[in-house]
Amino acid sequence: MKIRTERRDDLFLVTITRPEVRNCVDRETAALLATAFREFEADDSLCVAILAGEDGCFCAGADLKEVSRGAPGAHRVAGLEKGDGPLGPTRMLLSKPVVAAVEGFAVAGGLELALWCDLRVAARDAVFGVYCRRWGVPLIDGGTVRLPRLIGQSRAMDMILTGRGVSGDEALAFGLANRLVEPGEALSGALELARQLADFPALSTRGSVVGFDAMGEPLDEALRAEAKRGIEVVRSGETQAGALRFAQGKGRHGSFE
């Protein structure tokens, strides 16, 4: 198999398992990734997903050898605007958070997969970059949309036009990385962060994730949508239960217990 999925209690780990090609994504891998994340979204027992690559590399993008051969469907111009993204889940709007565990390269389409995730835990020497700039391969899995929203237009233009790599403290300052860890510790760091997220009340967390998808909407529409989601959480009883825990003495002095 070109990906591996694993359930760890209410966490769902998805790993690209093509280390011999730096975990680049071909058509089959893309379809498997999309299927895996649909499974995650549909399963109410799962709270947070983690996306990783095997053997020290997150993902080097699309499989250009497949593209160069003109493999069936590799140049899917017709219908490309519809359906799943070329790398699989990049057009999905999930209601639950996904954390990327980034070791090694997250470049070209691999960068776009990392941007699709809600948070990124990166090894200090991990590299984010639009390396496809060098080969005439366009960003088509949300890169030109998500990157400027995440790090700002000026920095995004720098990365997209030059194709240079960004790593370490610069990636953290840009917002490409939310957490930096030592090399080899990205997965354990991502699992730790995912565990923290999963321990929060589920409905309010999902409402927050969905809310960020509405950032491009007009302010009045976005505010109404936020209020609607909030009312649903309150009506579920989750808010009252949390308030009761607080009233009983939990959460004092910044504790998350």
Coordinates of C-alpha atoms in Angstrom, one line a residue:
M1 CA 0.0 0.0 0.0
K2 CA 1.1 3.5 -0.7
I3 CA -0.4 4.9 2.5
R4 CA -0.9 3.5 5.9
T5 CA -3.7 4.4 8.3
E6 CA -3.7 3.8 12.1
R7 CA -6.2 4.5 14.8
R8 CA -4.8 5.6 18.2
D9 CA -7.8 5.9 20.4
D10 CA -9.6 9.0 19.0
L11 CA -6.6 10.0 16.8
F12 CA -6.2 9.0 13.2
L13 CA -2.7 8.7 11.7
V14 CA -2.3 8.8 7.9
T15 CA 1.2 8.1 6.6
I16 CA 2.4 8.3 3.0
T17 CA 4.6 5.2 2.5
R18 CA 6.6 5.9 -0.7
P19 CA 10.0 6.8 0.9
E20 CA 11.9 5.5 -2.2
V21 CA 10.5 8.6 -4.1
R22 CA 10.4 11.0 -1.1
N23 CA 6.7 10.2 -0.6
C24 CA 5.7 11.9 -3.8
V25 CA 2.0 11.4 -4.7
D26 CA 0.8 9.6 -7.8
R27 CA -2.8 9.1 -8.9
E28 CA -3.3 6.0 -6.8
T29 CA -1.8 7.6 -3.7
A30 CA -4.0 10.7 -4.2
A31 CA -7.1 8.6 -4.3
L32 CA -6.1 6.6 -1.2
L33 CA -5.4 9.9 0.7
A34 CA -8.8 11.2 -0.2
T35 CA -10.5 8.0 0.9
A36 CA -8.6 8.0 4.2
F37 CA -9.7 11.5 5.1
R38 CA -13.3 10.8 4.1
E39 CA -13.2 7.9 6.5
F40 CA -11.8 10.2 9.2
E41 CA -14.5 12.9 8.6
A42 CA -17.3 10.3 8.7
D43 CA -16.3 8.6 11.9
D44 CA -17.6 10.5 15.0
S45 CA -15.3 8.5 17.2
L46 CA -12.2 10.1 15.6
C47 CA -11.4 13.7 16.8
V48 CA -8.0 14.7 15.2
A49 CA -6.0 13.4 12.3
I50 CA -2.2 13.5 11.7
L51 CA -0.7 13.5 8.2
A52 CA 2.9 12.3 8.0
G53 CA 5.4 10.9 5.5
E54 CA 7.5 7.8 6.1
D55 CA 11.2 7.6 6.7
G56 CA 12.1 11.3 7.3
C57 CA 10.3 13.1 4.5
F58 CA 6.9 14.6 4.5
C59 CA 6.1 14.8 0.8
A60 CA 8.0 16.0 -2.3
G61 CA 4.9 16.7 -4.3
A62 CA 3.4 15.1 -7.3
D63 CA 5.1 12.1 -9.0
L64 CA 6.7 13.9 -11.9
K65 CA 7.9 10.6 -13.4
E66 CA 4.3 9.6 -13.8
V67 CA 3.6 13.0 -15.3
S68 CA 6.6 12.8 -17.6
R69 CA 5.4 9.4 -19.0
G70 CA 2.0 10.7 -19.8
A71 CA 0.5 8.0 -17.6
P72 CA -3.3 7.6 -17.9
G73 CA -4.9 10.5 -16.2
A74 CA -1.6 12.2 -15.3
H75 CA -2.6 15.2 -17.4
R76 CA -6.2 15.4 -16.4
V77 CA -7.0 18.7 -18.0
A78 CA -10.6 18.0 -18.6
G79 CA -12.5 18.0 -15.4
L80 CA -9.5 19.2 -13.3
E81 CA -11.6 22.0 -11.7
K82 CA -14.0 19.5 -10.3
G83 CA -13.7 16.7 -7.7
D84 CA -10.8 15.9 -5.5
G85 CA -7.5 17.8 -5.8
P86 CA -4.7 16.3 -7.9
L87 CA -3.0 15.3 -4.6
G88 CA -6.3 14.0 -3.1
P89 CA -7.8 15.7 -0.1
T90 CA -6.7 19.3 -0.8
R91 CA -10.2 20.5 -1.8
M92 CA -11.9 18.9 1.2
L93 CA -13.3 21.2 3.9
L94 CA -13.2 19.0 7.0
S95 CA -15.0 19.8 10.3
K96 CA -12.2 18.3 12.4
P97 CA -8.6 19.4 12.7
V98 CA -5.7 17.8 10.9
V99 CA -2.1 18.2 12.1
A100 CA 0.9 17.8 9.7
A101 CA 4.0 16.1 11.1
V102 CA 6.7 17.6 8.8
E103 CA 10.2 16.0 8.5
G104 CA 12.5 16.6 5.6
F105 CA 10.9 18.1 2.6
A106 CA 7.4 19.6 2.3
V107 CA 7.8 21.0 -1.2
A108 CA 5.7 21.6 -4.3
G109 CA 2.5 19.6 -3.8
G110 CA 3.8 18.5 -0.5
L111 CA 3.8 22.1 0.6
E112 CA 0.2 22.3 -0.5
L113 CA -0.7 19.2 1.5
A114 CA 0.9 20.8 4.6
L115 CA -1.0 24.0 4.0
W116 CA -4.2 22.1 3.8
C117 CA -3.6 20.8 7.3
D118 CA -4.8 23.1 10.1
L119 CA -1.5 23.0 12.1
R120 CA 2.0 22.0 11.2
V121 CA 4.6 20.6 13.6
A122 CA 7.9 20.7 11.8
A123 CA 11.4 19.5 12.5
R124 CA 13.9 22.4 12.7
D125 CA 15.6 21.3 9.5
A126 CA 12.4 20.6 7.6
V127 CA 12.1 22.5 4.3
F128 CA 9.0 24.2 2.9
G129 CA 9.2 25.4 -0.7
V130 CA 7.6 25.8 -4.1
Y131 CA 10.2 23.6 -5.8
C132 CA 7.8 22.9 -8.6
R133 CA 8.6 26.4 -9.8
R134 CA 11.8 24.9 -11.3
W135 CA 9.9 22.5 -13.6
G136 CA 7.0 24.5 -14.8
V137 CA 4.5 22.6 -12.6
P138 CA 1.8 25.0 -11.3
L139 CA 0.4 25.1 -7.8
I140 CA -3.0 23.6 -8.3
D141 CA -3.8 22.1 -4.8
G142 CA -4.6 25.3 -3.1
G143 CA -1.1 26.7 -2.8
T144 CA -1.7 30.2 -4.3
V145 CA -4.9 30.4 -2.1
R146 CA -3.8 29.1 1.2
L147 CA -0.2 30.3 1.3
P148 CA -1.0 34.1 1.2
R149 CA -3.8 33.6 3.7
L150 CA -1.4 31.9 6.0
I151 CA 1.7 34.0 5.8
G152 CA 0.7 37.1 4.0
Q153 CA 0.9 38.2 0.3
S154 CA 4.4 39.6 0.4
R155 CA 6.0 36.5 1.9
A156 CA 3.9 34.2 -0.2
M157 CA 5.0 36.0 -3.4
D158 CA 8.6 35.6 -2.3
M159 CA 8.2 31.9 -1.9
I160 CA 6.1 31.3 -5.0
L161 CA 8.1 33.4 -7.4
T162 CA 11.6 32.4 -6.3
G163 CA 10.9 28.8 -5.3
R164 CA 13.4 29.0 -2.4
G165 CA 13.2 26.8 0.6
V166 CA 12.1 28.0 4.0
S167 CA 13.0 26.2 7.2
G168 CA 13.7 26.5 10.9
D169 CA 13.1 29.8 12.7
E170 CA 12.1 31.5 9.4
A171 CA 9.3 28.9 8.9
L172 CA 8.1 29.5 12.5
A173 CA 8.2 33.3 12.1
F174 CA 6.3 33.0 8.8
G175 CA 3.6 30.8 10.3
L176 CA 4.5 27.9 8.0
A177 CA 5.4 26.0 11.2
N178 CA 3.2 26.3 14.3
R179 CA 5.7 24.2 16.4
L180 CA 9.4 23.5 15.9
V181 CA 10.9 20.3 17.2
E182 CA 14.3 18.6 16.9
P183 CA 14.8 16.4 13.8
G184 CA 13.1 13.1 14.1
E185 CA 10.5 14.3 16.6
A186 CA 7.9 15.8 14.3
L187 CA 5.5 12.8 14.6
S188 CA 5.7 12.6 18.4
G189 CA 5.2 16.4 18.5
A190 CA 2.2 16.2 16.2
L191 CA 0.7 13.4 18.2
E192 CA 1.2 15.3 21.4
L193 CA -0.5 18.4 19.9
A194 CA -3.3 16.3 18.4
R195 CA -3.9 14.7 21.9
Q196 CA -4.3 18.2 23.4
L197 CA -6.8 19.2 20.7
A198 CA -8.8 15.9 21.1
D199 CA -9.1 16.5 24.8
F200 CA -11.1 19.7 24.3
P201 CA -14.9 19.5 23.9
A202 CA -15.5 18.2 20.4
L203 CA -18.3 20.4 19.0
S204 CA -16.7 23.7 19.8
T205 CA -13.5 22.6 18.3
R206 CA -15.2 21.6 15.1
G207 CA -17.0 24.9 14.9
S208 CA -13.7 26.7 15.1
V209 CA -12.3 24.6 12.3
V210 CA -15.3 25.3 10.0
G211 CA -15.2 29.0 10.9
F212 CA -11.7 29.5 9.4
D213 CA -13.0 28.3 6.1
A214 CA -15.3 31.3 6.0
M215 CA -12.5 33.9 6.2
G216 CA -13.2 35.1 2.7
E217 CA -16.9 35.7 3.2
P218 CA -18.3 39.2 3.8
L219 CA -18.1 40.1 7.4
D220 CA -21.8 40.1 8.1
E221 CA -22.3 36.7 6.6
A222 CA -19.3 35.3 8.5
L223 CA -20.5 36.7 11.8
R224 CA -24.0 35.1 11.2
A225 CA -22.4 31.8 10.4
E226 CA -20.3 31.9 13.5
A227 CA -23.3 32.7 15.6
K228 CA -25.2 29.8 14.1
R229 CA -22.4 27.3 14.8
G230 CA -22.1 28.7 18.4
I231 CA -25.8 28.3 19.1
E232 CA -25.6 24.6 17.9
V233 CA -22.8 24.0 20.4
V234 CA -24.7 25.6 23.3
R235 CA -27.8 23.7 22.5
S236 CA -25.9 20.4 22.5
G237 CA -25.2 20.8 26.2
E238 CA -21.4 20.9 25.8
T239 CA -21.1 24.5 26.9
Q240 CA -23.2 24.0 30.1
A241 CA -21.1 20.9 31.0
G242 CA -17.9 22.9 30.5
A243 CA -19.2 25.8 32.6
L244 CA -20.2 23.4 35.4
R245 CA -16.7 21.9 35.5
F246 CA -15.3 25.4 35.8
A247 CA -17.7 26.3 38.5
Q248 CA -16.6 23.2 40.4
G249 CA -13.1 24.4 40.4
K250 CA -11.5 23.0 37.3
G251 CA -9.3 25.1 35.0
R252 CA -7.9 27.5 37.6
H253 CA -4.6 29.4 36.9
G254 CA -4.5 28.4 33.3
S255 CA -4.8 24.7 33.9
F256 CA -6.3 22.7 30.9
E257 CA -7.6 19.9 33.2

